[in-house]
Short mmCIF file of C-alpha atoms in Angstrom, two decimals:
data_model
loop_
_atom_site.label_atom_id
_atom_site.label_comp_id
_atom_site.label_asym_id
_atom_site.label_seq_id
_atom_site.Cartn_x
_atom_site.Cartn_y
_atom_site.Cartn_z
CA MET A 1 30.20 96.05 118.87
CA THR A 2 31.54 99.17 117.24
CA THR A 3 34.55 99.22 119.56
CA LEU A 4 35.03 95.44 119.42
CA SER A 5 35.06 94.52 115.72
CA LYS A 6 38.70 95.49 115.20
CA GLU A 7 39.73 93.45 118.22
CA ILE A 8 37.70 90.50 116.90
CA ASN A 9 39.54 90.69 113.58
CA CYS A 10 42.90 90.83 115.34
CA LEU A 11 42.08 87.75 117.44
CA MET A 12 40.89 85.83 114.39
CA ALA A 13 44.04 86.75 112.48
CA ALA A 14 46.08 85.40 115.41
CA SER A 15 43.89 82.24 115.67
CA ARG A 16 43.06 82.97 119.30
CA PRO A 17 39.77 81.91 120.92
CA PHE A 18 37.46 84.46 122.52
CA ALA A 19 33.87 84.93 123.61
CA LEU A 20 31.32 87.69 123.30
CA ALA A 21 28.81 88.54 126.04
CA THR A 22 25.84 90.66 125.01
CA VAL A 23 23.12 92.00 127.30
CA ILE A 24 19.85 91.06 125.58
CA GLY A 25 17.51 91.97 128.43
CA HIS A 26 17.48 93.84 131.70
CA LYS A 27 15.00 94.84 134.36
CA GLY A 28 15.22 96.92 137.49
CA SER A 29 18.49 98.56 138.47
CA THR A 30 21.34 97.12 136.41
CA PRO A 31 24.85 98.43 135.71
CA ARG A 32 24.36 98.34 131.92
CA THR A 33 21.37 98.09 129.61
CA SER A 34 20.43 95.91 126.64
CA GLY A 35 22.96 96.02 123.82
CA SER A 36 26.01 96.39 126.08
CA ARG A 37 28.81 94.05 124.96
CA MET A 38 32.00 92.61 126.29
CA LEU A 39 34.70 90.55 124.61
CA VAL A 40 36.50 88.01 126.82
CA ARG A 41 39.89 86.63 125.80
CA GLN A 42 41.33 83.29 126.88
CA ASP A 43 43.52 84.97 129.50
CA LYS A 44 40.37 86.63 130.99
CA THR A 45 41.29 90.09 129.81
CA ILE A 46 38.38 91.99 128.29
CA ALA A 47 37.38 94.69 125.85
CA GLY A 48 34.15 96.53 126.49
CA THR A 49 32.10 96.05 129.65
CA ILE A 50 28.73 94.92 130.90
CA GLY A 51 29.05 96.93 134.10
CA GLY A 52 31.92 95.64 136.21
CA GLY A 53 31.77 94.08 139.64
CA LEU A 54 30.88 90.52 140.59
CA VAL A 55 28.31 90.01 137.84
CA GLU A 56 30.94 90.83 135.21
CA ALA A 57 33.39 88.47 136.91
CA ARG A 58 30.81 85.69 136.78
CA VAL A 59 30.17 86.33 133.10
CA MET A 60 33.92 86.25 132.41
CA GLU A 61 34.16 82.87 134.15
CA ALA A 62 31.23 81.54 132.11
CA CYS A 63 32.80 82.82 128.89
CA THR A 64 36.24 81.33 129.43
CA ALA A 65 34.62 77.99 130.31
CA MET A 66 33.11 77.96 126.79
CA LEU A 67 36.34 78.33 124.83
CA ASP A 68 36.86 74.64 124.00
CA VAL A 69 34.23 74.52 121.24
CA PRO A 70 32.05 77.10 119.47
CA CYS A 71 28.81 77.31 121.40
CA SER A 72 26.03 79.66 122.39
CA LYS A 73 23.98 79.99 125.56
CA VAL A 74 21.62 82.44 127.20
CA MET A 75 22.08 83.02 130.92
CA ASP A 76 20.15 85.03 133.49
CA PHE A 77 21.97 86.91 136.23
CA THR A 78 19.94 88.17 139.18
CA LEU A 79 21.50 90.99 141.15
CA ASP A 80 21.12 89.25 144.47
CA ASN A 81 22.36 90.58 147.80
CA GLU A 82 25.92 89.37 147.20
CA ILE A 83 26.20 90.98 143.79
CA LYS A 84 24.42 94.16 144.88
CA ALA A 85 26.76 94.55 147.82
CA ASP A 86 29.76 94.03 145.56
CA MET A 87 28.43 96.70 143.17
CA ASP A 88 27.24 99.02 145.98
CA MET A 89 23.69 98.85 144.59
CA ILE A 90 20.54 99.27 146.68
CA CYS A 91 17.80 98.32 144.21
CA GLY A 92 17.66 94.85 142.68
CA GLY A 93 17.44 93.88 139.06
CA GLY A 94 18.30 91.22 136.56
CA MET A 95 20.25 90.83 133.33
CA THR A 96 19.88 88.29 130.55
CA LEU A 97 23.04 87.72 128.54
CA TRP A 98 23.81 85.91 125.31
CA LEU A 99 27.23 84.26 125.49
CA ARG A 100 28.91 83.03 122.33
CA SER A 101 32.35 81.46 121.97
CA PHE A 102 34.59 81.68 118.90
CA VAL A 103 37.20 78.94 118.60
CA PRO A 104 39.79 78.46 115.83
CA PRO A 105 40.09 77.41 113.13
CA PHE A 106 37.80 80.20 111.97
CA SER A 107 35.98 79.75 108.68
CA GLN A 108 36.80 82.12 105.86
CA GLU A 109 33.16 83.14 105.78
CA LEU A 110 33.27 84.15 109.44
CA ILE A 111 36.49 86.11 108.91
CA ARG A 112 35.02 87.92 105.91
CA THR A 113 31.86 88.72 107.85
CA TYR A 114 33.73 90.49 110.64
CA GLN A 115 36.01 92.24 108.19
CA SER A 116 32.88 93.53 106.43
CA LEU A 117 31.41 94.57 109.77
CA ALA A 118 34.49 96.63 110.62
CA ASP A 119 34.38 98.23 107.18
CA LEU A 120 30.68 99.12 107.46
CA GLU A 121 31.23 100.55 110.93
CA SER A 122 34.11 102.71 109.70
CA LYS A 123 31.69 104.10 107.10
CA ARG A 124 29.13 104.78 109.86
CA LYS A 125 26.48 102.48 108.39
CA LYS A 126 23.61 100.98 110.32
CA ILE A 127 23.76 97.19 110.40
CA LEU A 128 21.79 94.18 111.58
CA ILE A 129 23.77 91.14 112.70
CA ILE A 130 21.59 88.03 112.57
CA THR A 131 22.90 84.73 113.93
CA ARG A 132 21.13 81.38 113.77
CA VAL A 133 21.60 79.10 116.76
CA THR A 134 20.68 75.41 116.46
CA GLY A 135 21.15 72.99 119.31
CA GLY A 136 23.40 75.38 121.16
CA ARG A 137 25.77 75.78 118.22
CA PRO A 138 25.85 79.18 116.50
CA GLY A 139 26.06 79.57 112.76
CA ASP A 140 28.01 82.27 110.98
CA PRO A 141 26.33 85.66 111.42
CA VAL A 142 24.64 87.34 108.50
CA LEU A 143 25.01 91.10 108.02
CA VAL A 144 22.14 93.18 106.70
CA SER A 145 23.21 96.75 106.03
CA GLU A 146 21.14 99.84 105.33
CA THR A 147 23.00 100.28 102.04
CA ALA A 148 22.09 96.78 100.84
CA PRO A 149 19.09 95.73 102.96
CA ASP A 150 18.06 92.77 100.81
CA GLN A 151 21.42 91.44 99.69
CA ALA A 152 21.98 89.13 102.67
CA ALA A 153 18.31 88.82 103.56
CA ALA A 154 18.01 86.05 100.96
CA LEU A 155 19.96 83.83 103.37
CA LEU A 156 17.38 84.28 106.13
CA PRO A 157 13.80 83.10 106.64
CA LYS A 158 11.29 85.39 104.98
CA THR A 159 9.17 85.30 108.11
CA LEU A 160 12.11 86.59 110.16
CA MET A 161 12.71 89.49 107.80
CA ALA A 162 9.00 90.26 107.79
CA ASP A 163 8.93 90.30 111.60
CA ILE A 164 11.77 92.81 111.82
CA SER A 165 10.85 94.88 108.74
CA ASP A 166 8.99 97.49 110.76
CA PHE A 167 12.04 98.48 112.78
CA ARG A 168 15.03 97.61 110.65
CA PHE A 169 18.09 99.58 111.76
CA SER A 170 16.10 101.71 114.21
CA GLY A 171 14.04 99.46 116.46
CA PRO A 172 14.77 97.38 119.55
CA GLY A 173 17.74 95.12 119.83
CA PRO A 174 19.27 92.79 120.52
CA PHE A 175 16.47 90.26 120.73
CA ARG A 176 15.62 86.58 120.11
CA GLN A 177 13.29 85.03 117.57
CA PHE A 178 12.36 81.34 117.42
CA TYR A 179 11.42 79.43 114.26
CA GLY A 180 10.93 75.72 114.83
CA LEU A 181 14.11 74.29 116.31
CA ASP A 182 16.15 77.30 115.29
CA GLU A 183 16.79 80.40 117.36
CA TYR A 184 17.85 83.67 115.79
CA MET A 185 19.71 86.43 117.59
CA VAL A 186 19.22 89.88 116.07
CA GLU A 187 21.60 92.69 116.99
CA THR A 188 21.23 96.28 115.86
CA ILE A 189 24.48 98.16 115.31
CA SER A 190 24.12 101.91 114.89
CA PRO A 191 26.82 104.48 114.13
CA GLY A 192 28.53 105.82 117.18
CA ASP A 193 27.71 109.31 118.39
CA THR A 194 29.82 112.13 116.96
CA LEU A 195 30.53 115.38 118.74
CA TYR A 196 31.27 118.30 116.43
CA ILE A 197 33.31 120.90 118.31
CA PHE A 198 33.21 124.32 116.64
CA GLY A 199 36.07 126.24 118.18
CA ALA A 200 39.45 124.75 119.04
CA GLY A 201 40.40 127.25 121.75
CA HIS A 202 40.87 126.52 125.46
CA VAL A 203 37.44 125.00 126.12
CA GLY A 204 37.36 123.15 122.79
CA PHE A 205 40.78 121.70 123.54
CA GLN A 206 39.68 120.38 126.93
CA LEU A 207 36.39 119.10 125.53
CA GLY A 208 38.21 117.25 122.78
CA ARG A 209 40.44 115.54 125.36
CA LEU A 210 37.51 114.47 127.51
CA ALA A 211 34.72 113.56 125.08
CA HIS A 212 36.42 110.52 123.59
CA THR A 213 36.75 108.94 127.06
CA VAL A 214 32.95 108.65 127.20
CA ASP A 215 32.70 107.17 123.69
CA PHE A 216 32.04 110.24 121.57
CA SER A 217 33.83 110.35 118.25
CA THR A 218 35.02 113.94 117.82
CA VAL A 219 35.36 116.28 114.87
CA VAL A 220 37.04 119.62 115.64
CA ILE A 221 36.54 122.67 113.42
CA ASP A 222 38.21 126.10 113.60
CA ASP A 223 39.18 128.85 111.17
CA ARG A 224 42.67 129.12 112.68
CA GLU A 225 45.16 126.55 111.43
CA GLU A 226 47.37 126.89 114.48
CA PHE A 227 44.41 125.83 116.67
CA ALA A 228 42.90 123.28 114.26
CA ASP A 229 46.06 121.20 114.46
CA PRO A 230 45.68 117.41 114.53
CA ASP A 231 48.62 117.18 116.93
CA ARG A 232 46.56 119.08 119.53
CA PHE A 233 43.70 116.60 119.19
CA PRO A 234 45.28 113.14 118.89
CA HIS A 235 42.03 111.34 119.72
CA ALA A 236 39.85 113.24 117.24
CA ARG A 237 38.42 111.44 114.23
CA GLN A 238 38.98 114.58 112.18
CA VAL A 239 40.39 118.07 112.66
CA LEU A 240 39.37 120.69 110.10
CA ALA A 241 40.82 124.14 109.44
CA VAL A 242 38.12 126.00 107.48
CA PRO A 243 38.52 129.32 105.62
CA GLU A 244 35.65 130.79 107.62
CA PHE A 245 32.86 129.60 109.89
CA ALA A 246 30.29 130.55 107.26
CA SER A 247 31.38 127.46 105.32
CA ALA A 248 32.15 125.26 108.32
CA PHE A 249 29.33 122.77 107.67
CA GLU A 250 30.29 121.98 104.09
CA GLY A 251 31.01 118.27 103.73
CA LEU A 252 29.92 117.37 107.27
CA ASP A 253 27.57 114.39 107.61
CA ILE A 254 25.48 115.58 110.55
CA ASP A 255 22.63 113.21 111.42
CA GLY A 256 20.55 112.07 114.36
CA HIS A 257 23.67 110.65 116.03
CA SER A 258 25.45 114.02 115.92
CA TYR A 259 26.01 116.49 118.76
CA ILE A 260 27.15 120.06 118.19
CA ALA A 261 29.10 122.20 120.68
CA ILE A 262 29.54 125.84 119.64
CA LEU A 263 32.61 127.26 121.38
CA THR A 264 34.12 129.79 118.98
CA ARG A 265 36.10 132.82 120.04
CA GLY A 266 33.39 135.41 119.38
CA HIS A 267 29.66 136.12 119.39
CA LEU A 268 29.41 136.66 115.65
CA HIS A 269 31.14 133.37 114.91
CA ASP A 270 28.86 131.59 117.36
CA GLN A 271 25.84 133.13 115.67
CA THR A 272 27.12 132.06 112.25
CA VAL A 273 27.61 128.49 113.41
CA LEU A 274 24.29 128.33 115.26
CA ALA A 275 22.34 129.50 112.22
CA GLN A 276 23.77 126.60 110.22
CA ALA A 277 23.41 124.08 113.05
CA LEU A 278 19.67 124.74 113.24
CA ASP A 279 19.30 123.47 109.68
CA THR A 280 20.71 120.04 110.58
CA ARG A 281 19.21 116.92 112.17
CA ALA A 282 21.64 117.02 115.11
CA ALA A 283 20.45 115.34 118.30
CA TYR A 284 21.93 118.14 120.40
CA ILE A 285 23.04 121.72 119.87
CA GLY A 286 24.79 123.62 122.65
CA MET A 287 26.31 127.10 122.63
CA ILE A 288 28.67 128.63 125.15
CA GLY A 289 28.11 132.07 126.61
CA SER A 290 26.12 134.15 129.03
CA GLY A 291 22.37 134.67 129.08
CA ARG A 292 22.89 138.18 127.73
CA LYS A 293 24.89 136.89 124.78
CA ARG A 294 22.28 134.23 124.07
CA LYS A 295 19.47 136.80 124.13
CA GLN A 296 21.23 139.02 121.61
CA ILE A 297 22.11 136.15 119.25
CA TYR A 298 18.57 134.77 119.41
CA ALA A 299 17.11 138.21 118.66
CA ASN A 300 19.42 138.60 115.67
CA LEU A 301 18.46 135.20 114.29
CA MET A 302 14.73 135.73 114.80
CA GLU A 303 15.00 138.96 112.82
CA LYS A 304 16.34 136.78 110.01
CA GLY A 305 13.35 134.45 110.23
CA VAL A 306 14.60 131.74 112.59
CA ASP A 307 11.74 130.20 114.57
CA ARG A 308 11.76 130.82 118.33
CA THR A 309 10.84 127.19 119.04
CA ALA A 310 13.99 125.98 117.33
CA LEU A 311 16.11 128.36 119.38
CA GLU A 312 14.46 127.26 122.63
CA ALA A 313 15.71 123.72 121.97
CA VAL A 314 19.33 124.93 122.00
CA HIS A 315 21.29 124.26 125.18
CA SER A 316 22.63 127.65 126.05
CA PRO A 317 24.49 128.38 128.20
CA ILE A 318 25.98 125.00 127.35
CA GLY A 319 26.65 122.40 130.04
CA THR A 320 25.17 121.38 133.35
CA GLU A 321 25.30 123.92 136.17
CA ILE A 322 28.25 122.92 138.37
CA MET A 323 29.71 126.41 138.97
CA ALA A 324 32.41 125.67 136.40
CA GLU A 325 35.05 128.37 135.83
CA THR A 326 38.17 126.93 134.19
CA PRO A 327 38.17 125.54 130.63
CA ALA A 328 38.60 122.02 132.02
CA GLU A 329 35.69 122.46 134.42
CA ILE A 330 33.50 123.84 131.64
CA ALA A 331 34.42 120.81 129.51
CA VAL A 332 33.33 118.54 132.35
CA SER A 333 29.99 120.34 132.58
CA ILE A 334 29.47 120.00 128.81
CA VAL A 335 30.30 116.29 128.82
CA GLY A 336 27.90 115.78 131.72
CA GLU A 337 25.11 117.35 129.69
CA LEU A 338 26.05 115.33 126.61
CA ILE A 339 25.90 112.09 128.58
CA LEU A 340 22.47 113.02 129.95
CA GLU A 341 21.06 113.91 126.54
CA ARG A 342 22.47 110.75 124.99
CA ALA A 343 20.91 108.65 127.72
CA LYS A 344 17.52 110.30 127.19
CA ARG A 345 17.74 109.68 123.45
CA ASN A 346 18.60 106.05 124.06
CA GLY A 347 15.55 105.61 126.25
CA ALA A 348 17.12 105.65 129.71
CA PRO A 349 14.47 106.05 132.43
CA ALA A 350 14.29 109.36 134.30
CA ALA A 351 16.01 109.41 137.68
#
């Protein structure tokens, strides 16, 4: 949803119908997992994806067939031999999708809800989107944000809020809850993952170009203004020229959705950044360099009281081993490792 809310607002402003397809369940080998979303426009163009291939084409057909009136339906798609052949898949599986159509005229409440969603997402807030469905017709979604968890909850059944209270903003989703004749769809929207790139040199430049293509928001930091130039990183969320790396973490909001790549131009700078990175809640910390360099930096930090266990969790040398040599190849190896670590954190099964 994070990448779709702006498009939703644009379509509503233009009074154009559209549909949303959300994976709410999967089993076996499937192209995408629960929570994957796709927006389908009236002309069958899309934003987002649920995995491509024939199954996506079938979902697109089902969505466009719903654009006469606002409605909601849950559909199961089994990856049978035809679909598996189209997707070049060997193992079977199944996907359950929630399809919802949005047809003008849109209510002011619905417009305000999606404007609020886009605003909360831009502020990197965790959000629940709860939609009541009665008789196949969806109501306007209710947003419950981590900054005001009880403000909108008054509009929802107390039993529903009690059922989801144990995993608000962090538990499973999306999922369905039934209360009498009403069905509630609960979606969990978490902040996107941010990659903090310390060092805007050759490797940092290539990493900044590549990371956004796999849905990492990037923040680039360097102590050289000519390298920390926003024009060099047009896709970055932020580019910072800091006075020195010793103060590079000031003002950064590094949380469990943050990844840190340490790629500065020298060992001492890398050590300075690593020492600060270890005091954060980052999901991943990686540092470029040889085994010899790593050994020396680790020894220096342990002399200063840094725990060995914390250092052993650092990915260094950074990246997957693909015999990379050029800056672009090294960036590819780093992104490969980032994708793997993100998948593990999101609960992807081991290969």
